[in-house]
Amino acid sequence: ADTFNIYYSEDMNANLDKSTIDLRFRLMEEENLEYLEAAKNEDIVEIADALGDILYILCGTILAHGLQHKIVEVFNEIQRSNMSKLDVNGKPVFREDGKILKGPNYFKPKIKEILEK
């Protein structure tokens, strides 16, 4: 398969060079702005394109950090943590700006433990 010769790490790596970090961030920022414009314009084709590009860039960033072997478990743990934000009746409690607040059963995701296994 053809690639863009993107840096790929088999081992977890938080120590990317500054230019790689800046590039990965700029690419994500650009696609997020494209999504925002497409959503405001109610253009489902451009929304799908932006979301596909965001996913593609995210996957490349995961590979650059060598997290490809852990990211599914990390995501699942974040999902469990997010679901723990529900109130005692299993309902989300929203802040005025729409953000979901932490309920009484909230627990912080145990990402460090996942990465250390």
PDB file of C-alpha atoms in Angstrom:
ATOM      1  CA  ALA A   1       0.000   0.000   0.000  1.00  0.00           C
ATOM      2  CA  ASP A   2       1.126   3.524  -0.680  1.00  0.00           C
ATOM      3  CA  THR A   3       1.881   5.694   2.319  1.00  0.00           C
ATOM      4  CA  PHE A   4       2.925   9.248   3.035  1.00  0.00           C
ATOM      5  CA  ASN A   5       6.084   8.010   4.791  1.00  0.00           C
ATOM      6  CA  ILE A   6       4.573   9.068   8.111  1.00  0.00           C
ATOM      7  CA  TYR A   7       6.712   8.385  11.147  1.00  0.00           C
ATOM      8  CA  TYR A   8       5.545   5.139  12.726  1.00  0.00           C
ATOM      9  CA  SER A   9       6.548   3.788  16.117  1.00  0.00           C
ATOM     10  CA  GLU A  10       6.087   0.206  17.268  1.00  0.00           C
ATOM     11  CA  ASP A  11       6.813   1.350  20.847  1.00  0.00           C
ATOM     12  CA  MET A  12       4.847   3.951  22.805  1.00  0.00           C
ATOM     13  CA  ASN A  13       6.497   7.312  22.374  1.00  0.00           C
ATOM     14  CA  ALA A  14       5.620  10.676  23.928  1.00  0.00           C
ATOM     15  CA  ASN A  15       8.842  12.231  22.643  1.00  0.00           C
ATOM     16  CA  LEU A  16       8.072  13.313  19.071  1.00  0.00           C
ATOM     17  CA  ASP A  17      10.117  16.123  17.580  1.00  0.00           C
ATOM     18  CA  LYS A  18       8.570  19.594  17.702  1.00  0.00           C
ATOM     19  CA  SER A  19       7.961  19.775  13.945  1.00  0.00           C
ATOM     20  CA  THR A  20       6.008  16.489  13.997  1.00  0.00           C
ATOM     21  CA  ILE A  21       3.939  17.619  16.981  1.00  0.00           C
ATOM     22  CA  ASP A  22       3.194  20.950  15.314  1.00  0.00           C
ATOM     23  CA  LEU A  23       2.292  19.265  12.013  1.00  0.00           C
ATOM     24  CA  ARG A  24      -0.050  16.741  13.638  1.00  0.00           C
ATOM     25  CA  PHE A  25      -1.772  19.548  15.568  1.00  0.00           C
ATOM     26  CA  ARG A  26      -2.117  21.812  12.516  1.00  0.00           C
ATOM     27  CA  LEU A  27      -3.587  18.988  10.440  1.00  0.00           C
ATOM     28  CA  MET A  28      -6.179  18.205  13.132  1.00  0.00           C
ATOM     29  CA  GLU A  29      -6.969  21.898  13.602  1.00  0.00           C
ATOM     30  CA  GLU A  30      -7.446  22.422   9.853  1.00  0.00           C
ATOM     31  CA  GLU A  31      -9.814  19.470   9.523  1.00  0.00           C
ATOM     32  CA  ASN A  32     -11.783  20.508  12.623  1.00  0.00           C
ATOM     33  CA  LEU A  33     -12.291  23.937  11.049  1.00  0.00           C
ATOM     34  CA  GLU A  34     -13.380  22.291   7.784  1.00  0.00           C
ATOM     35  CA  TYR A  35     -15.888  20.214   9.757  1.00  0.00           C
ATOM     36  CA  LEU A  36     -17.208  23.348  11.482  1.00  0.00           C
ATOM     37  CA  GLU A  37     -17.734  25.119   8.163  1.00  0.00           C
ATOM     38  CA  ALA A  38     -19.398  22.066   6.602  1.00  0.00           C
ATOM     39  CA  ALA A  39     -21.703  21.609   9.595  1.00  0.00           C
ATOM     40  CA  LYS A  40     -22.688  25.281   9.586  1.00  0.00           C
ATOM     41  CA  ASN A  41     -23.432  24.955   5.861  1.00  0.00           C
ATOM     42  CA  GLU A  42     -25.414  21.751   6.482  1.00  0.00           C
ATOM     43  CA  ASP A  43     -23.330  20.017   3.799  1.00  0.00           C
ATOM     44  CA  ILE A  44     -23.360  16.297   4.605  1.00  0.00           C
ATOM     45  CA  VAL A  45     -20.829  15.454   1.877  1.00  0.00           C
ATOM     46  CA  GLU A  46     -18.278  17.911   3.280  1.00  0.00           C
ATOM     47  CA  ILE A  47     -19.122  16.814   6.839  1.00  0.00           C
ATOM     48  CA  ALA A  48     -18.361  13.205   5.892  1.00  0.00           C
ATOM     49  CA  ASP A  49     -15.164  14.292   4.119  1.00  0.00           C
ATOM     50  CA  ALA A  50     -13.982  16.301   7.132  1.00  0.00           C
ATOM     51  CA  LEU A  51     -14.797  13.494   9.576  1.00  0.00           C
ATOM     52  CA  GLY A  52     -13.005  10.961   7.382  1.00  0.00           C
ATOM     53  CA  ASP A  53      -9.962  13.237   7.214  1.00  0.00           C
ATOM     54  CA  ILE A  54     -10.057  13.785  10.998  1.00  0.00           C
ATOM     55  CA  LEU A  55     -10.122  10.025  11.538  1.00  0.00           C
ATOM     56  CA  TYR A  56      -7.271   9.512   9.057  1.00  0.00           C
ATOM     57  CA  ILE A  57      -5.096  12.149  10.742  1.00  0.00           C
ATOM     58  CA  LEU A  58      -5.975  10.812  14.190  1.00  0.00           C
ATOM     59  CA  CYS A  59      -4.934   7.305  13.149  1.00  0.00           C
ATOM     60  CA  GLY A  60      -1.616   8.650  11.868  1.00  0.00           C
ATOM     61  CA  THR A  61      -1.072  10.461  15.150  1.00  0.00           C
ATOM     62  CA  ILE A  62      -1.860   7.290  17.100  1.00  0.00           C
ATOM     63  CA  LEU A  63       0.739   5.440  15.004  1.00  0.00           C
ATOM     64  CA  ALA A  64       3.324   8.192  15.483  1.00  0.00           C
ATOM     65  CA  HIS A  65       2.943   7.797  19.251  1.00  0.00           C
ATOM     66  CA  GLY A  66       3.042   3.993  19.042  1.00  0.00           C
ATOM     67  CA  LEU A  67      -0.374   3.698  20.691  1.00  0.00           C
ATOM     68  CA  GLN A  68      -1.936   1.433  18.054  1.00  0.00           C
ATOM     69  CA  HIS A  69      -1.790  -1.584  20.389  1.00  0.00           C
ATOM     70  CA  LYS A  70      -3.456   0.247  23.286  1.00  0.00           C
ATOM     71  CA  ILE A  71      -5.856   2.785  21.776  1.00  0.00           C
ATOM     72  CA  VAL A  72      -8.944   0.527  21.651  1.00  0.00           C
ATOM     73  CA  GLU A  73      -8.559  -0.314  25.333  1.00  0.00           C
ATOM     74  CA  VAL A  74      -7.926   3.371  26.134  1.00  0.00           C
ATOM     75  CA  PHE A  75     -11.061   4.345  24.204  1.00  0.00           C
ATOM     76  CA  ASN A  76     -13.148   1.700  25.984  1.00  0.00           C
ATOM     77  CA  GLU A  77     -11.898   2.921  29.365  1.00  0.00           C
ATOM     78  CA  ILE A  78     -12.776   6.516  28.465  1.00  0.00           C
ATOM     79  CA  GLN A  79     -16.241   5.304  27.424  1.00  0.00           C
ATOM     80  CA  ARG A  80     -16.696   3.533  30.788  1.00  0.00           C
ATOM     81  CA  SER A  81     -15.566   6.685  32.596  1.00  0.00           C
ATOM     82  CA  ASN A  82     -17.902   8.887  30.558  1.00  0.00           C
ATOM     83  CA  MET A  83     -20.837   6.599  31.341  1.00  0.00           C
ATOM     84  CA  SER A  84     -19.989   6.921  35.046  1.00  0.00           C
ATOM     85  CA  LYS A  85     -20.938  10.611  34.771  1.00  0.00           C
ATOM     86  CA  LEU A  86     -24.649   9.698  34.712  1.00  0.00           C
ATOM     87  CA  ASP A  87     -26.774  10.545  37.729  1.00  0.00           C
ATOM     88  CA  VAL A  88     -28.372   7.970  40.050  1.00  0.00           C
ATOM     89  CA  ASN A  89     -31.242   7.531  37.555  1.00  0.00           C
ATOM     90  CA  GLY A  90     -28.869   6.842  34.665  1.00  0.00           C
ATOM     91  CA  LYS A  91     -29.469  10.238  33.087  1.00  0.00           C
ATOM     92  CA  PRO A  92     -26.879  12.818  32.037  1.00  0.00           C
ATOM     93  CA  VAL A  93     -26.772  16.121  33.904  1.00  0.00           C
ATOM     94  CA  PHE A  94     -25.992  19.015  31.564  1.00  0.00           C
ATOM     95  CA  ARG A  95     -24.265  22.311  32.229  1.00  0.00           C
ATOM     96  CA  GLU A  96     -25.774  25.406  30.561  1.00  0.00           C
ATOM     97  CA  ASP A  97     -23.351  25.118  27.618  1.00  0.00           C
ATOM     98  CA  GLY A  98     -24.357  21.497  26.970  1.00  0.00           C
ATOM     99  CA  LYS A  99     -21.358  19.811  28.580  1.00  0.00           C
ATOM    100  CA  ILE A 100     -22.224  16.732  30.647  1.00  0.00           C
ATOM    101  CA  LEU A 101     -21.321  17.123  34.315  1.00  0.00           C
ATOM    102  CA  LYS A 102     -19.760  14.404  36.456  1.00  0.00           C
ATOM    103  CA  GLY A 103     -22.352  12.459  38.422  1.00  0.00           C
ATOM    104  CA  PRO A 104     -21.937  10.867  41.868  1.00  0.00           C
ATOM    105  CA  ASN A 105     -20.514   7.620  40.430  1.00  0.00           C
ATOM    106  CA  TYR A 106     -17.897   9.272  38.225  1.00  0.00           C
ATOM    107  CA  PHE A 107     -14.449   7.730  38.078  1.00  0.00           C
ATOM    108  CA  LYS A 108     -11.412   8.992  36.226  1.00  0.00           C
ATOM    109  CA  PRO A 109     -10.286   6.703  33.380  1.00  0.00           C
ATOM    110  CA  LYS A 110      -7.344   4.503  34.346  1.00  0.00           C
ATOM    111  CA  ILE A 111      -5.274   5.233  31.258  1.00  0.00           C
ATOM    112  CA  LYS A 112      -1.894   4.983  32.960  1.00  0.00           C
ATOM    113  CA  GLU A 113      -2.682   1.454  34.129  1.00  0.00           C
ATOM    114  CA  ILE A 114      -3.662   0.430  30.596  1.00  0.00           C
ATOM    115  CA  LEU A 115      -0.454   1.829  29.130  1.00  0.00           C
ATOM    116  CA  GLU A 116       1.690   0.117  31.766  1.00  0.00           C
ATOM    117  CA  LYS A 117       0.272  -3.394  31.154  1.00  0.00           C
TER     118      LYS A 117
END
